mmCIF file of C-alpha atoms and ligand atoms in Angstrom:
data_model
loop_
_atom_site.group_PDB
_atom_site.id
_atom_site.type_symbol
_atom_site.label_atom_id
_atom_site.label_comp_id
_atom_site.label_asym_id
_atom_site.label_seq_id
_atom_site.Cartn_x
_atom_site.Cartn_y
_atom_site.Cartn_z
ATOM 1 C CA UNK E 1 34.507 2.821 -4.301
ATOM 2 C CA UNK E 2 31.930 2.159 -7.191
ATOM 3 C CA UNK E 3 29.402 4.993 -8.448
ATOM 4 C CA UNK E 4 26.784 2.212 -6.543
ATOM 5 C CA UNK E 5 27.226 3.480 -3.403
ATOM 6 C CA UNK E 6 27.444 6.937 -2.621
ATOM 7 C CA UNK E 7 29.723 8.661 0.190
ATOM 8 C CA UNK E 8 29.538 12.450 1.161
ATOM 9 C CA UNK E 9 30.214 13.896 4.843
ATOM 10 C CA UNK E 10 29.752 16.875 6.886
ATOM 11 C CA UNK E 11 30.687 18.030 10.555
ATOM 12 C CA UNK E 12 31.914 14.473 10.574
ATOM 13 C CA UNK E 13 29.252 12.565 9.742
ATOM 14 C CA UNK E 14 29.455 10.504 6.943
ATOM 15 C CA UNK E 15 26.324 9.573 5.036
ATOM 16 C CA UNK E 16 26.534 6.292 2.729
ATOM 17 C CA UNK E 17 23.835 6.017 -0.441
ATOM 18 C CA UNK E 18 22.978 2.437 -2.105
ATOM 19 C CA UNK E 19 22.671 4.233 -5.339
ATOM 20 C CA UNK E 20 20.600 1.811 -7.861
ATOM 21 C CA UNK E 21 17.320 3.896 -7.780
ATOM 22 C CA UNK E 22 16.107 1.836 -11.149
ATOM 23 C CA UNK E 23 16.520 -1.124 -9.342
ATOM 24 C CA UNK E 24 15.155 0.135 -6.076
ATOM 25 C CA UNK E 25 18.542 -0.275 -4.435
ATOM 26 C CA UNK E 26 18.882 -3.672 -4.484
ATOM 27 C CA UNK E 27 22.415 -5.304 -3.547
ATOM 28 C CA UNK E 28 24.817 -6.783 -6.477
ATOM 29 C CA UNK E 29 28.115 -8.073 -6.113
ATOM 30 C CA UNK E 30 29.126 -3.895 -6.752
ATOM 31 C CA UNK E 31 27.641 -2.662 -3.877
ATOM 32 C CA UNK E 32 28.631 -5.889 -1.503
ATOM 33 C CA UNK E 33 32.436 -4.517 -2.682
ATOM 34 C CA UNK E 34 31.638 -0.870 -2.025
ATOM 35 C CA UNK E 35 30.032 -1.750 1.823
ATOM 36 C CA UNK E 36 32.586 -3.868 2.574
ATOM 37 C CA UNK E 37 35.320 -1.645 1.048
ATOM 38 C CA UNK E 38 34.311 1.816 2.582
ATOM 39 C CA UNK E 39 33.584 0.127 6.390
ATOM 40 C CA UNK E 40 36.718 -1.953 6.217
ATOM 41 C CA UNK E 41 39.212 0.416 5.350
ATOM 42 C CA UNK E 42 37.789 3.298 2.937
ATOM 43 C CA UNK E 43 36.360 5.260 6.231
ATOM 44 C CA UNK E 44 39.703 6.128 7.490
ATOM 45 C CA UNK E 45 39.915 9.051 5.050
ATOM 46 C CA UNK E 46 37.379 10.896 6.545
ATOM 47 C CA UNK E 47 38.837 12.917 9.299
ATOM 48 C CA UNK E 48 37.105 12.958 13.044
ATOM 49 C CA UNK E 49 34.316 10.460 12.067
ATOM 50 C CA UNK E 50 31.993 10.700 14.307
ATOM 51 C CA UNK E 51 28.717 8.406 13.061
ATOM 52 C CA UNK E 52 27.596 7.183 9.576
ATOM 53 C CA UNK E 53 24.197 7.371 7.862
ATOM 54 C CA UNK E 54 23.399 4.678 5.736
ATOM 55 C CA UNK E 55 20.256 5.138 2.869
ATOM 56 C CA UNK E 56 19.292 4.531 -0.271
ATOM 57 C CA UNK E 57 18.793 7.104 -3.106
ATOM 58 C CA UNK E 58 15.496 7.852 -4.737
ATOM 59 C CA UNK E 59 11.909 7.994 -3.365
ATOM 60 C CA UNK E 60 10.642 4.699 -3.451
ATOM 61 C CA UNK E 61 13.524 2.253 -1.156
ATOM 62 C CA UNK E 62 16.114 1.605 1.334
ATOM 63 C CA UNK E 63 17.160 -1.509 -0.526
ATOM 64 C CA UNK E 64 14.887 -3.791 -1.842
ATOM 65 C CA UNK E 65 17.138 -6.593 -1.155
ATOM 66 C CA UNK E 66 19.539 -8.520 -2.870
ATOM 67 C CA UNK E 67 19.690 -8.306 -6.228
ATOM 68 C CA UNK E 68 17.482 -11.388 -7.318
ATOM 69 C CA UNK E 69 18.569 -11.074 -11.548
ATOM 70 C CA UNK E 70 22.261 -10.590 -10.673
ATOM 71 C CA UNK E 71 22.722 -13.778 -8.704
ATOM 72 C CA UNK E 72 22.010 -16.703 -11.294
ATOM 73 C CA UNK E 73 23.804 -19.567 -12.158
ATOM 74 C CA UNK E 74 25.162 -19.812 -8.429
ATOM 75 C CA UNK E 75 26.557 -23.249 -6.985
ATOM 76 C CA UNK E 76 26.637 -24.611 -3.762
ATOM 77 C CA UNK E 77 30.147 -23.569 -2.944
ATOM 78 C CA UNK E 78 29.359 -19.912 -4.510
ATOM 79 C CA UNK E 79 26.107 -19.478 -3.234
ATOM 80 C CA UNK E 80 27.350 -19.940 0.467
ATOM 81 C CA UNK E 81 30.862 -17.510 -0.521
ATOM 82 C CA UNK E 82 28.264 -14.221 -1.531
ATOM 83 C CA UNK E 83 26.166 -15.253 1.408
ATOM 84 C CA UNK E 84 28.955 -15.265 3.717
ATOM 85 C CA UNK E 85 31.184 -12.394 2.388
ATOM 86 C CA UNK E 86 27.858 -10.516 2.936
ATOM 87 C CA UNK E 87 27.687 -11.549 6.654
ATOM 88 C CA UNK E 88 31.012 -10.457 6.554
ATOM 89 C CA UNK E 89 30.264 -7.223 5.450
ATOM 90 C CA UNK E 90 27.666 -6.538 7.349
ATOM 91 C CA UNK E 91 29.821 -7.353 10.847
ATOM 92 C CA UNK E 92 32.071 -4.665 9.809
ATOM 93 C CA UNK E 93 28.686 -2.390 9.967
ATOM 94 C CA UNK E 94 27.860 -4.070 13.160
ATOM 95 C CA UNK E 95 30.975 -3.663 14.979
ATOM 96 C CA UNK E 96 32.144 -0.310 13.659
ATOM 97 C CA UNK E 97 33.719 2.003 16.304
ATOM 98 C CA UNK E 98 30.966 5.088 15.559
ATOM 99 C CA UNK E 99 27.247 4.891 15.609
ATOM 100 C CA UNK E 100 26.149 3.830 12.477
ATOM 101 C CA UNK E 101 22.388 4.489 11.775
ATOM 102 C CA UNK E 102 20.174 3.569 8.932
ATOM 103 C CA UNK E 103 17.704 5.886 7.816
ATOM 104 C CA UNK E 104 15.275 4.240 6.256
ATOM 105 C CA UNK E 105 13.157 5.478 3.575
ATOM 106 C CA UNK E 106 11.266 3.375 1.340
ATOM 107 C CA UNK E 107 11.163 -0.835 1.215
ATOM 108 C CA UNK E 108 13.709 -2.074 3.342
ATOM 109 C CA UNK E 109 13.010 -6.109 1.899
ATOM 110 C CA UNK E 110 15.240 -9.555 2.520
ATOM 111 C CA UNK E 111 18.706 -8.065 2.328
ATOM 112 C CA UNK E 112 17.831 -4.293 2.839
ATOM 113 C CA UNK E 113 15.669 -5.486 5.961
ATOM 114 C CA UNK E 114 19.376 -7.267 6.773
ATOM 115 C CA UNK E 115 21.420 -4.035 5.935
ATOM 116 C CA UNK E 116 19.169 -2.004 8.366
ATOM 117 C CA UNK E 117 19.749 -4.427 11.055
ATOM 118 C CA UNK E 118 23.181 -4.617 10.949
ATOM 119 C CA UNK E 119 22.945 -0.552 11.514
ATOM 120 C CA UNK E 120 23.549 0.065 15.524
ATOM 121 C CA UNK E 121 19.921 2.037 15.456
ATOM 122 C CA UNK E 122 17.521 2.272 12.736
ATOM 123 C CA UNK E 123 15.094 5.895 12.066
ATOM 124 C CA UNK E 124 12.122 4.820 9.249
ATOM 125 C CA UNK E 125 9.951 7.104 7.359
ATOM 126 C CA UNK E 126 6.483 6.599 7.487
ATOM 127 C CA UNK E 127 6.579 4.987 4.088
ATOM 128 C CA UNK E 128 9.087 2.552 4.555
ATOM 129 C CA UNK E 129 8.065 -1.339 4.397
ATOM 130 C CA UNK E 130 10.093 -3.956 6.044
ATOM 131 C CA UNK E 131 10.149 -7.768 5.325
ATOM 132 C CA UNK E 132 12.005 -10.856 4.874
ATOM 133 C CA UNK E 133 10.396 -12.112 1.479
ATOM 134 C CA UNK E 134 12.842 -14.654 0.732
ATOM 135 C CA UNK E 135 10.476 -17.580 1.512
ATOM 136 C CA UNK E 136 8.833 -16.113 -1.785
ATOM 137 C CA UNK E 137 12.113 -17.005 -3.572
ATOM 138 C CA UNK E 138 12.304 -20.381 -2.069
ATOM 139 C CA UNK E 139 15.274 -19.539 0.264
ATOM 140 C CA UNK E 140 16.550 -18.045 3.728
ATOM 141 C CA UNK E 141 17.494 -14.692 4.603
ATOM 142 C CA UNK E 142 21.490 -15.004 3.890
ATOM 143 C CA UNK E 143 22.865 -12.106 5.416
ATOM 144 C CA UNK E 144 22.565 -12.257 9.005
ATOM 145 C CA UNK E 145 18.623 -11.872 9.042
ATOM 146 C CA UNK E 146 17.734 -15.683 10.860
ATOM 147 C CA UNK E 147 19.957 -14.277 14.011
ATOM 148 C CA UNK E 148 19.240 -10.805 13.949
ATOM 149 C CA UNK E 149 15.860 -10.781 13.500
ATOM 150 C CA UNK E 150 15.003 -12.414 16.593
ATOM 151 C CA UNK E 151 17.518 -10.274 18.537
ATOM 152 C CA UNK E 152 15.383 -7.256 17.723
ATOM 153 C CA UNK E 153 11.780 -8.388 17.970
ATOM 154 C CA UNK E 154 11.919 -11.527 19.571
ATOM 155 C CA UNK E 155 11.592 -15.092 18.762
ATOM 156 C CA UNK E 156 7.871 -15.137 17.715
ATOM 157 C CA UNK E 157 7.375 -12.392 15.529
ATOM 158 C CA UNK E 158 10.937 -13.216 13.769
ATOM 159 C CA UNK E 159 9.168 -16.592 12.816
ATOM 160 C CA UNK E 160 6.018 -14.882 11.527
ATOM 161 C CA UNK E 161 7.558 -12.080 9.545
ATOM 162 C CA UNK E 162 10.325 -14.873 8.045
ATOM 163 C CA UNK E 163 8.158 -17.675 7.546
ATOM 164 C CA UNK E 164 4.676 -15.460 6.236
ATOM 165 C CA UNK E 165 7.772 -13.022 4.091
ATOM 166 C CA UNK E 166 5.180 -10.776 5.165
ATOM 167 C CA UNK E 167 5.760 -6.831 5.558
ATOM 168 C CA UNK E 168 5.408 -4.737 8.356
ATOM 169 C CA UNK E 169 4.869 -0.588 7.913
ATOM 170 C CA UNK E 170 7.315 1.599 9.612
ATOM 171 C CA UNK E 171 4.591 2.328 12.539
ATOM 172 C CA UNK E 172 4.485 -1.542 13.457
ATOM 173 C CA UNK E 173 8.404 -1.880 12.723
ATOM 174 C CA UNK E 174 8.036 0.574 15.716
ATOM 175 C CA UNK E 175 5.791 -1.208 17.276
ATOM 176 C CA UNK E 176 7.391 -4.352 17.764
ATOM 177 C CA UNK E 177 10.843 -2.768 18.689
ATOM 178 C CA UNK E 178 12.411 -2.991 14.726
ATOM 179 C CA UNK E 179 13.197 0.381 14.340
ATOM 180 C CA UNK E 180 14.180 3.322 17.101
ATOM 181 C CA UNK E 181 11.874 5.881 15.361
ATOM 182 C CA UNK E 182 9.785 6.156 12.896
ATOM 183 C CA UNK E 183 8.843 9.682 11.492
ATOM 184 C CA UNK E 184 7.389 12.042 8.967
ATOM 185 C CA UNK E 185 9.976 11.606 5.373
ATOM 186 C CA UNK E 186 11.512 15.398 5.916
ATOM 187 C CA UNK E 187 12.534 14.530 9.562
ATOM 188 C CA UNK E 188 14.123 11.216 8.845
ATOM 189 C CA UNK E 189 17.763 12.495 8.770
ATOM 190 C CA UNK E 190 16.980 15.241 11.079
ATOM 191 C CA UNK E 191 15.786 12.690 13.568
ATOM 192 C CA UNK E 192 19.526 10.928 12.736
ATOM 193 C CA UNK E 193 21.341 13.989 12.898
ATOM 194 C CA UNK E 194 19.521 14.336 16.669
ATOM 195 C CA UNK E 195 20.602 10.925 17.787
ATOM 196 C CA UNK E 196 24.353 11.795 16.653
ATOM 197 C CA UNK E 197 23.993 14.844 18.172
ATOM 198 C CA UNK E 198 23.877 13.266 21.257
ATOM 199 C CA UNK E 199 26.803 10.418 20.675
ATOM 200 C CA UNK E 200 28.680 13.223 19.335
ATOM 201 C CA UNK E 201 29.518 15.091 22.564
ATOM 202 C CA UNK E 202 30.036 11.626 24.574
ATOM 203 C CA UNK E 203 34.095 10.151 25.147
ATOM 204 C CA UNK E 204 34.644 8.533 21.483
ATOM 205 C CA UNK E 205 36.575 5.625 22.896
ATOM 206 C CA UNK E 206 33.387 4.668 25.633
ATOM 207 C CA UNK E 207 31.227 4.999 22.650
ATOM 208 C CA UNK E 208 33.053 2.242 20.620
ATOM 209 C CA UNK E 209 33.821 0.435 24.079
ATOM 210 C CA UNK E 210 30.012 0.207 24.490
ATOM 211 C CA UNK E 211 28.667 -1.089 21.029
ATOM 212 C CA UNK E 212 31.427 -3.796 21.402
ATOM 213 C CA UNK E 213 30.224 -4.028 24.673
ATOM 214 C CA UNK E 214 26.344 -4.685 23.765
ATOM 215 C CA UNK E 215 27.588 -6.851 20.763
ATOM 216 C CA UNK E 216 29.251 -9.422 22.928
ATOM 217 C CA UNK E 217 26.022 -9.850 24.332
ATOM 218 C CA UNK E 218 24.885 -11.902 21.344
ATOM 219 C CA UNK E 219 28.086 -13.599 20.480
ATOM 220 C CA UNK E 220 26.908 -16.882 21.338
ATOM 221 C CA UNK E 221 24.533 -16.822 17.346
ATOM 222 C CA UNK E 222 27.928 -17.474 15.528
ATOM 223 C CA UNK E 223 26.947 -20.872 15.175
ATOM 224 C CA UNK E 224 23.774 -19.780 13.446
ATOM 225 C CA UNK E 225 25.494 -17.830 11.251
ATOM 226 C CA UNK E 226 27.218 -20.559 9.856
ATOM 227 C CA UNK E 227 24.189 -22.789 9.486
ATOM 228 C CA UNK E 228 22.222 -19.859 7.388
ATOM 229 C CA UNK E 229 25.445 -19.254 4.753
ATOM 230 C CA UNK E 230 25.598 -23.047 3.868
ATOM 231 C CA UNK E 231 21.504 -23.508 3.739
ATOM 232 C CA UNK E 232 21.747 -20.810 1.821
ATOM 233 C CA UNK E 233 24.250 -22.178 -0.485
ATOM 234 C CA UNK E 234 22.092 -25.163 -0.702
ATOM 235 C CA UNK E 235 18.794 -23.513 -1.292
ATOM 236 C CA UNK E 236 20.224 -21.364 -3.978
ATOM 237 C CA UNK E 237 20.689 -24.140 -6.594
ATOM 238 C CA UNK E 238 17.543 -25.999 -5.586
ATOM 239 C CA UNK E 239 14.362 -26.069 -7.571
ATOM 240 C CA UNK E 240 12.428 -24.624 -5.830
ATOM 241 C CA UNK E 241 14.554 -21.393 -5.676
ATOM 242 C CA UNK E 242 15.154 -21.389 -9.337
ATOM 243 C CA UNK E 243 11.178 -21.049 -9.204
ATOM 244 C CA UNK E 244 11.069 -18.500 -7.248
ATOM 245 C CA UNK E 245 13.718 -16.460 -8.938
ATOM 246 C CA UNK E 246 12.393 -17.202 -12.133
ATOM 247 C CA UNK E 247 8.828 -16.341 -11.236
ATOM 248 C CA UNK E 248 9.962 -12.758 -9.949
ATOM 249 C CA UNK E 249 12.172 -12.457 -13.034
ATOM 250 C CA UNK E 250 9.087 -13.152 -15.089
ATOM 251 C CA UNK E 251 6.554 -11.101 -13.007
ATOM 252 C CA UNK E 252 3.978 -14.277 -12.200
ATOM 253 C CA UNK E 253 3.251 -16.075 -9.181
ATOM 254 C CA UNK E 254 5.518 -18.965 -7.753
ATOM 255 C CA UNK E 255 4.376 -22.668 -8.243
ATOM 256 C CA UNK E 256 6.249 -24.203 -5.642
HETATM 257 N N1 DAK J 301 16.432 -7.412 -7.274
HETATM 258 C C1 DAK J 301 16.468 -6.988 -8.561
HETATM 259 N N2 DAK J 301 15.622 -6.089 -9.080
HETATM 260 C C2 DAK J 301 14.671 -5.590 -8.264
HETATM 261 C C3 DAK J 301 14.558 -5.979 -6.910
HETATM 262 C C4 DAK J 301 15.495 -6.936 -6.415
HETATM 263 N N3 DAK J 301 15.483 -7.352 -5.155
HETATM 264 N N4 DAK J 301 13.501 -5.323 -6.370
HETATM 265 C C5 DAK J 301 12.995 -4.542 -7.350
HETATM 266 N N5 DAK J 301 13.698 -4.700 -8.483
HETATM 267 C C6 DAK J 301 13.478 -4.048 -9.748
HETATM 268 C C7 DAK J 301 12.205 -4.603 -10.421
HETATM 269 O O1 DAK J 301 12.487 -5.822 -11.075
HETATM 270 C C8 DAK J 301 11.877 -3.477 -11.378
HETATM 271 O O2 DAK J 301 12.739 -3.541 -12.475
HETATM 272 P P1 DAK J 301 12.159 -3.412 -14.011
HETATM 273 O O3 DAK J 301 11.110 -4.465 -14.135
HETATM 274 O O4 DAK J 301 11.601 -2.006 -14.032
HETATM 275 O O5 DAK J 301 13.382 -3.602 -14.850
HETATM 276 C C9 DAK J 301 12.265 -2.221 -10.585
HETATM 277 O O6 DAK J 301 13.176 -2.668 -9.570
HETATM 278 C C10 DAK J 301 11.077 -1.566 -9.897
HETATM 279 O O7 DAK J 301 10.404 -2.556 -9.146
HETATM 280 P P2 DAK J 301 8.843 -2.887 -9.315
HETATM 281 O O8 DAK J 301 8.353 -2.499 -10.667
HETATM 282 O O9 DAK J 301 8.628 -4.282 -8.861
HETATM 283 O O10 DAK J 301 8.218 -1.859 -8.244
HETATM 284 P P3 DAK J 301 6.851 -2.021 -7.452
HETATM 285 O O11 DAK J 301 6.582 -0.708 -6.805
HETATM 286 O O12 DAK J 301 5.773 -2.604 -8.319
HETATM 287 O O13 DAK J 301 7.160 -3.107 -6.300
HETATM 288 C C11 DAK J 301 8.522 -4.085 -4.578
HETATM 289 C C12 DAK J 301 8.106 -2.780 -5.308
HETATM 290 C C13 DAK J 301 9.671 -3.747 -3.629
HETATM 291 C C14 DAK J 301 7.319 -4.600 -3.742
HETATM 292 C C15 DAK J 301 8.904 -5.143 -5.627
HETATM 293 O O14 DAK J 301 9.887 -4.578 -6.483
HETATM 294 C C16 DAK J 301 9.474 -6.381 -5.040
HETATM 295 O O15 DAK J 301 8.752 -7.263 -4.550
HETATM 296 N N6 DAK J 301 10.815 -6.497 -5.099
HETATM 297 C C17 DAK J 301 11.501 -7.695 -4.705
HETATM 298 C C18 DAK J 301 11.572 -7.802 -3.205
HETATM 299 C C19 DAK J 301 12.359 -9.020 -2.863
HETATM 300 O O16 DAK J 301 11.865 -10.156 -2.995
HETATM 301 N N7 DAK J 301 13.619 -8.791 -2.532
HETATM 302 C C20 DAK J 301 14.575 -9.856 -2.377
HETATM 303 C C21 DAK J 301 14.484 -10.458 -1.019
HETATM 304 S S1 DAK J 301 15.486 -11.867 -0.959
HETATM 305 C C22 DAK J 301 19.470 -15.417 -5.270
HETATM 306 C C23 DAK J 301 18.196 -15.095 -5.342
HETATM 307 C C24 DAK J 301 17.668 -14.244 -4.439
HETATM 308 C C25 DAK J 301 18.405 -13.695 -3.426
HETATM 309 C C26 DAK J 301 19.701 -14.004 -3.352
HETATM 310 C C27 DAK J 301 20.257 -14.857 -4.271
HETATM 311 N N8 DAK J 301 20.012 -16.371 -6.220
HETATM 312 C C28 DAK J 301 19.213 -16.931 -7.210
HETATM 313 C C29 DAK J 301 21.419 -16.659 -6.148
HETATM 314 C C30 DAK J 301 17.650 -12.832 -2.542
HETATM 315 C C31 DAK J 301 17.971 -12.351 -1.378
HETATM 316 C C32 DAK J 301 17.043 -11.347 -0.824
HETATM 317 O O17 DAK J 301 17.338 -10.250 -0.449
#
């Protein structure tokens, strides 16, 4: 585990912090490691794990997606690998045995929007933002966000929030069935704490048995998972994404 991501636990809950507050959170190769490390083995030595928290430190974001100045120079081949070691990562989330929940409190944008969905449940603070901006960049969501979007809100508003990269406030993420809850900013982890408060007393093995249960139900979007990590590869080293990324690098307004 790298000082990017942050693990503490108590009464055997474990609460995991992105921990890049200067760079609102956003997801380099560092954190990818941490996530996948800590949900694909790292958990174990926690003793009686009972449901996981995932945030982001600071005021200001969840994660404001991937990390758009770490990523340059990509190719095809590599572009597709970090997009689908990130899918990867985010399955483990997805089908851990505990509730995981993601507390969101600030911009949850492109891959922190992606993060949050892979969470079983998702609590927001009133000032948290959600969106897929990667149009902006001249690419795809790359980490699960074409299928899961669409799971959670439904077809048409997962085209208009991917293809406008548009943001929603936590009230409509409510709204339009993104996020469980969405609260004042001091009851955001209460409102967690609530939830596992609940799961906590229930039979541990009918708990995992169920989210593998209610996952199965979209196993049939593998095949779209595959076509987003090689668009994405391809997108990544087109011109029109260098654009983008350069544009945000150089705080001006895409030409596309
Ligand atoms: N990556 C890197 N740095 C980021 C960042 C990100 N996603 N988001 C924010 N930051 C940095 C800002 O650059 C700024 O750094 P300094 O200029 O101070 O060094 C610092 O965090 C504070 O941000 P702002 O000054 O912009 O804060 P504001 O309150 O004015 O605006 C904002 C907050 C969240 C609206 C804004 O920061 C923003 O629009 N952030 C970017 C949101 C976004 O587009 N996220 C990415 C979604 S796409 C790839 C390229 C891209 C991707 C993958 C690969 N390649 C080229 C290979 C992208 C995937 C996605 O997740």
């Amino acid at each position: 585990m790298n000082e990017t991501v942050l693990i503490s636990s108590e009464g055997g809950i474990a609460t995991v912090t992105i921990n890049r507050p200067k760079a609102l959170n956003a997801i380099n190769a560092d954190v990818m490691q941490a996530l996948n490390d800590w949900f694909g083995k790292e958990y174990k030595t926690i003793e009686g794990l009972k449901g996981v928290i995932v945030t982001g430190s600071g005021e200001k974001a969840f994660v404001a997606g991937a990390d758009i100045k770490g990523f340059t120079n990509l190719t095809v081949e590599s572009g597709s690998k970090v997009s689908k070691f990130g899918q990867e990562t985010f399955f483990l989330i997805e089908n851990f045995h505990v509730p995981v929940i993601a507390a969101v409190n600030g911009f949850a944008l492109g891959g922190g929007c992606e993060l949050a969905m892979s969470c079983h449940m998702r609590v927001a603070s009133m000032n948290a933002k959600f969106g897929l901006p990667e149009v902006s960049l001249g690419l795809i969501p790359g980490y699960g966000g074409t299928q899961r979007l669409p799971q959670l809100v439904g077809k048409a508003k997962a085209m208009e929030l991917t293809l406008t990269g548009g943001m929603v406030t936590a009230e409509e993420a409510h709204d339009i069935g993104l996020v469980n809850y969405a609260v004042e900013k001091d009851e955001l982890i209460d409102t967690c704490m609530g939830i596992f408060k609940k799961t906590k007393s229930k039979g541990p093995l009918a708990v995992s048995k169920a989210i593998a249960a209610i996952n199965a139900y979209y196993d049939n979007a593998k095949n779209g998972y595959e076509t987003e990590y090689s668009t994405f590869g391809d997108l990544l080293v087109s011109d029109e994404c260098k654009e983008g990324v350069s544009a945000f690098i150089e705080k001006r307004k895409a030409n596309f």
